[in-house]
Amino acid sequence: MKKFLALILALAMVLSLVACGSAPADDGDAAATDEPIKIGFVNYDPTAEQYLVLESYFDYLKETYNFEIMSSEALNSAEGELAFIDACAAAGCKAVFGYYNVSNEQALLKCAEYGMYYFGQGANKAIVDNPELMNNEYYLGSFYVGPADYNYGYACIEALVEAGCKKIAGVSGGKNFGVQMFIDRWQGAMDAIADYQAQGVDVELVYEVAGFPGTDGAFEAGQTEVLSMEGVDGLFSTLTALMWIKPMQDAGKFGQIKVAAAGETMSEGAIGMFGAGFYVGTATEIIDVFGMAIPLILNAVNGTPIREADGSAPLVDAGWWKVSNVEEAGYYGSVQGGENGWVFSAEDIANLLVVNNPDVTVDDYRALYTAVTAAEIQARHAG
């Protein structure tokens, strides 16, 4: 009865959710039905540059593969996340993509209750350190960048110190909500500062801005505080820092405060900010990597899930980019939906579907998603 009531309530929520889709392509290999496979997408900010680029990548893949995306509005609580999963079940979703997670293993367990697959959270210790969850038939695994989130934060502080910054403000994103990737990025940055201080380098964290824009006003208040402080010459962010451009301009601090961001997208805006003297470094997630959810979900829905040799859900190694100048930013941006397409094309993904490649394994996924240098991308496109 409780589940029935939850479904009824969730049906009402569906009317207010953002749903993105397109007519299914006649690919013949994406699903066992003509109906597109509906995938719920847990989001923390539908206006974020990274999400918008990922949305474009999904639109590109939907030209070939038979799926559609049902995205949440901005979520910043476990209650909101779990309510959205209820809504996904009511809307007929076959899987949920945990792009963002504040409920830890509860999201996976709720999906399993509804018979929906769950992808994501490869850095979430509550899931990956639990053998029972890793062997749950509804958990499809995630991409895994090892300690990359920690390294993102560390690399950003290196970029700021190399640019001569001494008094650094930090944006901690979802750290205080318990989101592991933000915790790791922040810890990497704090350890880098401590290491520099141990070497006698004059550098310190002077302020922490917590949360995200547009949630409870605390983020904007933190921006105002940082920009009113004397001597702040560096900004480290655990997420895109593009929302700081106008406030810095209004405060007359643009160009005076150097910025490095973890998880930034190589969008046109970010590339331009390298040239404008705003960014001095980014640790850049490759948006296409998130797209590995699509072949994993399609395989599972078709009854041929990809698993590790021991039967557990796969954690697929994936690469990332450390960007330090406008030239590097320009090339990497060109393969994020720009003039050179995408890092991983629809044709690349075709080889990861069991219907096309019956012998595909987790190692095939790893081989593709770690081949991310400029030379490897160019060689793959040339082929």
Short mmCIF file of C-alpha atoms in Angstrom, two decimals:
data_model
loop_
_atom_site.label_atom_id
_atom_site.label_comp_id
_atom_site.label_asym_id
_atom_site.label_seq_id
_atom_site.Cartn_x
_atom_site.Cartn_y
_atom_site.Cartn_z
CA MET A 1 0.00 0.00 0.00
CA LYS A 2 2.83 2.41 0.84
CA LYS A 3 4.42 1.84 -2.55
CA PHE A 4 1.04 2.35 -4.26
CA LEU A 5 0.52 5.65 -2.45
CA ALA A 6 4.05 6.72 -3.32
CA LEU A 7 3.34 6.02 -6.97
CA ILE A 8 0.13 8.06 -6.87
CA LEU A 9 1.95 11.00 -5.29
CA ALA A 10 4.81 10.63 -7.73
CA LEU A 11 2.44 10.76 -10.70
CA ALA A 12 1.44 14.23 -9.60
CA MET A 13 5.09 15.26 -9.44
CA VAL A 14 5.76 14.13 -12.99
CA LEU A 15 3.67 16.99 -14.34
CA SER A 16 6.15 19.52 -12.96
CA LEU A 17 9.36 17.77 -13.99
CA VAL A 18 11.52 18.65 -16.95
CA ALA A 19 11.43 15.83 -19.46
CA CYS A 20 13.68 15.75 -22.49
CA GLY A 21 13.22 13.35 -25.39
CA SER A 22 13.19 12.80 -29.10
CA ALA A 23 11.63 10.40 -31.54
CA PRO A 24 13.36 7.02 -31.30
CA ALA A 25 15.85 6.28 -34.03
CA ASP A 26 15.36 3.15 -36.10
CA ASP A 27 18.62 1.62 -34.93
CA GLY A 28 17.44 -1.93 -34.30
CA ASP A 29 20.01 -2.51 -31.59
CA ALA A 30 19.20 -0.21 -28.70
CA ALA A 31 16.18 -1.87 -27.19
CA ALA A 32 13.89 -4.83 -27.50
CA THR A 33 10.87 -2.54 -28.05
CA ASP A 34 9.95 0.34 -30.33
CA GLU A 35 9.22 2.46 -27.26
CA PRO A 36 12.19 4.58 -26.16
CA ILE A 37 13.81 3.50 -22.94
CA LYS A 38 13.12 6.20 -20.37
CA ILE A 39 15.99 7.09 -18.05
CA GLY A 40 15.62 9.28 -14.96
CA PHE A 41 18.42 11.78 -14.40
CA VAL A 42 19.15 13.07 -10.88
CA ASN A 43 20.40 16.64 -11.28
CA TYR A 44 21.64 19.33 -8.90
CA ASP A 45 21.48 22.30 -11.27
CA PRO A 46 19.72 22.12 -14.67
CA THR A 47 21.30 25.45 -15.64
CA ALA A 48 24.91 24.34 -15.01
CA GLU A 49 27.18 24.42 -18.06
CA GLN A 50 28.25 20.82 -17.57
CA TYR A 51 24.67 19.60 -17.55
CA LEU A 52 23.82 21.60 -20.67
CA VAL A 53 26.75 20.07 -22.56
CA LEU A 54 25.78 16.59 -21.32
CA GLU A 55 22.22 17.24 -22.46
CA SER A 56 23.60 18.04 -25.93
CA TYR A 57 25.59 14.79 -25.90
CA PHE A 58 22.47 12.83 -24.99
CA ASP A 59 20.59 14.57 -27.82
CA TYR A 60 23.38 13.50 -30.18
CA LEU A 61 23.24 9.88 -28.99
CA LYS A 62 19.43 9.82 -29.26
CA GLU A 63 19.83 10.27 -33.01
CA THR A 64 21.17 6.70 -33.02
CA TYR A 65 19.92 5.02 -29.85
CA ASN A 66 16.41 4.48 -28.58
CA PHE A 67 16.18 6.30 -25.23
CA GLU A 68 14.91 9.49 -23.65
CA ILE A 69 15.92 11.42 -20.55
CA MET A 70 13.63 12.57 -17.74
CA SER A 71 15.64 15.11 -15.75
CA SER A 72 14.91 16.41 -12.28
CA GLU A 73 14.87 20.02 -11.25
CA ALA A 74 17.65 21.18 -8.92
CA LEU A 75 17.90 18.75 -5.99
CA ASN A 76 19.87 19.33 -2.80
CA SER A 77 18.24 16.99 -0.29
CA ALA A 78 17.87 13.24 0.16
CA GLU A 79 14.10 13.69 0.41
CA GLY A 80 13.95 15.46 -2.94
CA GLU A 81 16.16 12.86 -4.59
CA LEU A 82 14.09 9.93 -3.33
CA ALA A 83 10.84 11.66 -4.29
CA PHE A 84 12.21 12.09 -7.81
CA ILE A 85 12.97 8.37 -7.98
CA ASP A 86 9.34 7.73 -7.01
CA ALA A 87 8.36 10.00 -9.90
CA CYS A 88 10.65 8.12 -12.27
CA ALA A 89 8.98 4.83 -11.37
CA ALA A 90 5.55 6.37 -11.89
CA ALA A 91 6.63 7.66 -15.29
CA GLY A 92 7.83 4.24 -16.45
CA CYS A 93 11.58 4.78 -16.27
CA LYS A 94 13.68 1.65 -16.68
CA ALA A 95 16.76 3.16 -15.05
CA VAL A 96 17.99 6.13 -13.04
CA PHE A 97 21.26 7.92 -13.65
CA GLY A 98 22.69 9.15 -10.35
CA TYR A 99 24.53 12.16 -11.78
CA TYR A 100 24.13 13.66 -8.33
CA ASN A 101 23.53 11.88 -5.04
CA VAL A 102 22.82 13.02 -1.49
CA SER A 103 20.94 9.93 -0.27
CA ASN A 104 23.91 7.56 -0.66
CA GLU A 105 22.81 3.92 -1.01
CA GLN A 106 19.15 4.80 -0.44
CA ALA A 107 18.83 5.87 -4.09
CA LEU A 108 20.08 2.51 -5.36
CA LEU A 109 17.90 0.55 -2.92
CA LYS A 110 14.78 2.53 -3.85
CA CYS A 111 15.46 1.93 -7.55
CA ALA A 112 15.82 -1.79 -6.82
CA GLU A 113 12.47 -1.79 -4.99
CA TYR A 114 10.85 -0.53 -8.17
CA GLY A 115 12.81 -2.87 -10.44
CA MET A 116 14.70 0.05 -12.00
CA TYR A 117 18.42 -0.03 -12.73
CA TYR A 118 20.75 2.51 -11.15
CA PHE A 119 23.98 3.91 -12.62
CA GLY A 120 26.48 6.20 -10.95
CA GLN A 121 28.32 7.10 -7.75
CA GLY A 122 31.58 5.30 -8.47
CA ALA A 123 33.30 7.47 -5.85
CA ASN A 124 30.65 6.83 -3.20
CA LYS A 125 32.21 4.61 -0.55
CA ALA A 126 28.79 3.78 0.91
CA ILE A 127 28.14 1.85 -2.31
CA VAL A 128 31.48 0.70 -3.72
CA ASP A 129 32.77 -0.60 -0.37
CA ASN A 130 29.63 -2.67 0.18
CA PRO A 131 29.79 -6.07 -1.60
CA GLU A 132 26.07 -6.63 -1.17
CA LEU A 133 25.29 -3.41 -3.03
CA MET A 134 27.94 -4.01 -5.68
CA ASN A 135 26.31 -7.37 -6.38
CA ASN A 136 22.79 -5.98 -6.45
CA GLU A 137 21.36 -6.96 -9.82
CA TYR A 138 19.92 -3.47 -10.31
CA TYR A 139 23.21 -1.66 -9.77
CA LEU A 140 24.94 -1.15 -13.12
CA GLY A 141 28.13 0.38 -11.71
CA SER A 142 29.70 3.64 -12.71
CA PHE A 143 32.66 5.26 -14.32
CA TYR A 144 35.55 5.47 -11.88
CA VAL A 145 38.34 8.02 -11.97
CA GLY A 146 40.20 6.54 -9.00
CA PRO A 147 41.48 9.36 -6.80
CA ALA A 148 40.89 11.85 -9.61
CA ASP A 149 38.47 14.03 -7.63
CA TYR A 150 41.16 14.42 -4.97
CA ASN A 151 43.71 15.09 -7.71
CA TYR A 152 41.37 17.67 -9.31
CA GLY A 153 41.47 19.72 -6.13
CA TYR A 154 45.20 19.32 -5.66
CA ALA A 155 45.94 20.32 -9.26
CA CYS A 156 43.82 23.46 -8.96
CA ILE A 157 45.82 24.71 -5.98
CA GLU A 158 49.02 23.98 -7.90
CA ALA A 159 47.73 26.17 -10.75
CA LEU A 160 46.88 29.01 -8.37
CA VAL A 161 50.23 28.89 -6.57
CA GLU A 162 52.05 28.82 -9.91
CA ALA A 163 50.06 31.95 -10.82
CA GLY A 164 51.36 33.65 -7.67
CA CYS A 165 48.23 33.44 -5.52
CA LYS A 166 48.64 33.62 -1.74
CA LYS A 167 45.21 34.25 -0.23
CA ILE A 168 42.73 31.77 -1.63
CA ALA A 169 38.97 31.54 -1.19
CA GLY A 170 37.38 28.15 -1.79
CA VAL A 171 34.01 27.01 -3.10
CA SER A 172 33.12 23.68 -1.48
CA GLY A 173 29.93 22.86 -3.41
CA GLY A 174 28.17 19.82 -1.96
CA LYS A 175 30.88 19.00 0.59
CA ASN A 176 28.70 19.93 3.54
CA PHE A 177 25.83 17.89 2.07
CA GLY A 178 28.06 14.79 2.25
CA VAL A 179 28.55 14.42 -1.51
CA GLN A 180 31.74 12.39 -1.90
CA MET A 181 33.16 13.97 -5.05
CA PHE A 182 33.02 17.43 -3.47
CA ILE A 183 34.51 16.08 -0.24
CA ASP A 184 37.40 14.57 -2.20
CA ARG A 185 38.00 17.67 -4.33
CA TRP A 186 38.03 19.88 -1.25
CA GLN A 187 40.37 17.53 0.62
CA GLY A 188 42.79 17.49 -2.31
CA ALA A 189 42.90 21.28 -2.28
CA MET A 190 43.35 21.50 1.47
CA ASP A 191 46.18 18.94 1.38
CA ALA A 192 47.87 20.87 -1.42
CA ILE A 193 47.76 24.06 0.65
CA ALA A 194 49.17 22.18 3.65
CA ASP A 195 51.96 20.71 1.54
CA TYR A 196 52.91 24.12 0.18
CA GLN A 197 52.89 25.60 3.66
CA ALA A 198 55.18 22.80 4.87
CA GLN A 199 57.58 23.82 2.10
CA GLY A 200 57.53 27.42 3.31
CA VAL A 201 55.28 28.75 0.56
CA ASP A 202 53.11 31.68 1.62
CA VAL A 203 49.60 30.47 0.79
CA GLU A 204 46.44 30.04 2.84
CA LEU A 205 42.70 29.44 2.64
CA VAL A 206 40.94 32.60 3.80
CA TYR A 207 37.25 31.79 3.24
CA GLU A 208 34.93 28.91 2.32
CA VAL A 209 31.83 29.48 0.17
CA ALA A 210 29.53 26.49 0.67
CA GLY A 211 26.70 25.13 -1.46
CA PHE A 212 25.42 26.03 -4.91
CA PRO A 213 23.92 29.10 -6.58
CA GLY A 214 20.20 29.61 -6.20
CA THR A 215 19.55 27.18 -3.36
CA ASP A 216 19.20 29.10 -0.10
CA GLY A 217 21.03 32.37 -0.70
CA ALA A 218 24.08 31.29 1.29
CA PHE A 219 26.20 30.90 -1.84
CA GLU A 220 25.48 34.40 -3.06
CA ALA A 221 26.14 35.80 0.41
CA GLY A 222 29.49 34.01 0.38
CA GLN A 223 30.34 35.53 -2.99
CA THR A 224 29.59 39.00 -1.65
CA GLU A 225 31.79 38.37 1.38
CA VAL A 226 34.75 37.10 -0.65
CA LEU A 227 34.60 40.00 -3.08
CA SER A 228 34.53 42.51 -0.23
CA MET A 229 37.63 41.07 1.42
CA GLU A 230 41.02 42.70 0.98
CA GLY A 231 43.90 40.72 -0.45
CA VAL A 232 42.05 37.73 -1.89
CA ASP A 233 43.96 36.91 -5.08
CA GLY A 234 42.89 33.32 -5.82
CA LEU A 235 39.68 31.31 -6.01
CA PHE A 236 39.46 27.51 -5.98
CA SER A 237 36.13 25.94 -6.89
CA THR A 238 34.98 22.34 -6.61
CA LEU A 239 32.61 23.01 -9.53
CA THR A 240 32.44 25.44 -12.43
CA ALA A 241 33.37 28.98 -11.43
CA LEU A 242 31.70 30.76 -14.34
CA MET A 243 28.99 32.09 -12.02
CA TRP A 244 31.72 34.32 -10.50
CA ILE A 245 32.38 36.29 -13.69
CA LYS A 246 29.68 38.97 -13.33
CA PRO A 247 30.06 39.41 -9.55
CA MET A 248 33.81 39.87 -10.05
CA GLN A 249 33.19 42.37 -12.83
CA ASP A 250 30.67 44.27 -10.70
CA ALA A 251 33.12 44.35 -7.79
CA GLY A 252 36.03 45.44 -10.00
CA LYS A 253 37.91 42.23 -9.15
CA PHE A 254 37.85 40.52 -12.55
CA GLY A 255 41.43 39.66 -13.53
CA GLN A 256 42.67 40.50 -10.04
CA ILE A 257 41.46 37.21 -8.58
CA LYS A 258 42.83 34.19 -10.48
CA VAL A 259 40.58 31.16 -10.67
CA ALA A 260 41.04 27.38 -10.90
CA ALA A 261 38.09 25.00 -10.99
CA ALA A 262 37.66 21.26 -10.58
CA GLY A 263 35.16 19.55 -12.85
CA GLU A 264 34.87 22.47 -15.27
CA THR A 265 33.46 21.82 -18.74
CA MET A 266 35.42 22.97 -21.78
CA SER A 267 32.56 25.09 -23.02
CA GLU A 268 32.95 28.16 -25.19
CA GLY A 269 32.55 30.27 -22.06
CA ALA A 270 35.28 28.43 -20.15
CA ILE A 271 37.68 28.56 -23.09
CA GLY A 272 37.13 32.30 -23.37
CA MET A 273 37.89 32.74 -19.69
CA PHE A 274 41.35 31.24 -20.19
CA GLY A 275 42.01 33.89 -22.79
CA ALA A 276 40.52 36.66 -20.62
CA GLY A 277 42.80 36.01 -17.65
CA PHE A 278 40.06 34.57 -15.43
CA TYR A 279 41.04 30.89 -15.43
CA VAL A 280 44.64 29.83 -14.81
CA GLY A 281 43.80 26.14 -14.63
CA THR A 282 41.02 23.57 -14.62
CA ALA A 283 40.75 19.89 -13.84
CA THR A 284 38.26 18.98 -16.51
CA GLU A 285 35.82 16.11 -16.53
CA ILE A 286 35.15 14.70 -19.98
CA ILE A 287 31.41 15.05 -20.47
CA ASP A 288 31.20 12.08 -22.83
CA VAL A 289 32.35 9.80 -20.00
CA PHE A 290 28.97 10.23 -18.33
CA GLY A 291 27.50 8.81 -21.53
CA MET A 292 28.81 5.33 -20.75
CA ALA A 293 25.57 5.02 -18.77
CA ILE A 294 23.70 4.65 -22.05
CA PRO A 295 25.26 1.40 -23.36
CA LEU A 296 25.29 -0.07 -19.84
CA ILE A 297 21.59 0.70 -19.40
CA LEU A 298 20.62 -0.46 -22.89
CA ASN A 299 22.47 -3.74 -22.39
CA ALA A 300 20.79 -4.33 -19.03
CA VAL A 301 17.28 -3.54 -20.27
CA ASN A 302 17.86 -5.94 -23.15
CA GLY A 303 18.73 -8.68 -20.66
CA THR A 304 22.50 -8.68 -21.21
CA PRO A 305 24.00 -6.62 -18.37
CA ILE A 306 27.74 -6.00 -18.30
CA ARG A 307 29.32 -7.33 -15.11
CA GLU A 308 32.78 -7.94 -13.72
CA ALA A 309 34.15 -11.48 -13.86
CA ASP A 310 32.98 -12.06 -10.28
CA GLY A 311 29.44 -10.91 -11.13
CA SER A 312 29.66 -7.53 -9.42
CA ALA A 313 28.79 -4.18 -10.99
CA PRO A 314 31.65 -2.67 -13.01
CA LEU A 315 33.63 0.40 -12.04
CA VAL A 316 34.94 1.56 -15.40
CA ASP A 317 38.22 3.47 -15.36
CA ALA A 318 37.94 6.80 -17.17
CA GLY A 319 40.29 9.64 -18.02
CA TRP A 320 40.20 13.40 -17.40
CA TRP A 321 42.05 16.51 -18.61
CA LYS A 322 44.31 18.94 -16.78
CA VAL A 323 44.02 22.20 -18.72
CA SER A 324 46.42 25.07 -18.18
CA ASN A 325 46.16 27.36 -21.22
CA VAL A 326 43.79 28.59 -23.89
CA GLU A 327 45.28 26.39 -26.64
CA GLU A 328 44.65 23.17 -24.69
CA ALA A 329 41.22 24.43 -23.72
CA GLY A 330 40.39 25.18 -27.36
CA TYR A 331 41.18 21.67 -28.61
CA TYR A 332 39.42 19.86 -25.81
CA GLY A 333 36.43 22.13 -26.25
CA SER A 334 36.28 21.20 -29.93
CA VAL A 335 35.60 17.56 -29.00
CA GLN A 336 32.83 18.39 -26.55
CA GLY A 337 30.22 18.93 -29.22
CA GLY A 338 32.30 21.44 -31.16
CA GLU A 339 33.84 21.33 -34.63
CA ASN A 340 35.51 17.97 -33.94
CA GLY A 341 32.39 16.28 -32.61
CA TRP A 342 32.66 14.29 -29.42
CA VAL A 343 35.40 12.33 -27.69
CA PHE A 344 33.31 9.15 -27.89
CA SER A 345 31.12 8.91 -30.96
CA ALA A 346 27.91 6.95 -31.44
CA GLU A 347 29.98 4.52 -33.52
CA ASP A 348 32.38 4.01 -30.62
CA ILE A 349 29.48 3.19 -28.35
CA ALA A 350 28.01 0.72 -30.84
CA ASN A 351 30.90 -1.61 -30.09
CA LEU A 352 29.91 -1.64 -26.41
CA LEU A 353 26.44 -3.06 -27.07
CA VAL A 354 26.08 -6.82 -26.72
CA VAL A 355 23.67 -6.94 -29.65
CA ASN A 356 26.50 -5.68 -31.89
CA ASN A 357 29.45 -7.23 -30.07
CA PRO A 358 28.49 -10.40 -28.16
CA ASP A 359 31.97 -10.70 -26.68
CA VAL A 360 32.09 -7.20 -25.17
CA THR A 361 33.50 -7.03 -21.62
CA VAL A 362 34.23 -4.41 -18.98
CA ASP A 363 37.77 -4.23 -20.34
CA ASP A 364 36.41 -2.96 -23.67
CA TYR A 365 34.70 -0.14 -21.80
CA ARG A 366 37.91 0.67 -19.95
CA ALA A 367 39.97 0.66 -23.13
CA LEU A 368 37.68 3.19 -24.76
CA TYR A 369 37.06 5.54 -21.84
CA THR A 370 40.72 5.89 -20.86
CA ALA A 371 41.86 6.77 -24.41
CA VAL A 372 41.42 10.52 -23.98
CA THR A 373 44.66 12.23 -24.98
CA ALA A 374 44.52 14.51 -28.00
CA ALA A 375 46.52 11.96 -30.02
CA GLU A 376 44.22 9.07 -29.06
CA ILE A 377 41.09 11.05 -29.88
CA GLN A 378 42.47 12.15 -33.24
CA ALA A 379 43.53 8.58 -34.12
CA ARG A 380 40.10 7.22 -33.27
CA HIS A 381 38.33 9.89 -35.32
CA ALA A 382 40.66 9.30 -38.25
CA GLY A 383 39.83 5.61 -38.19
#
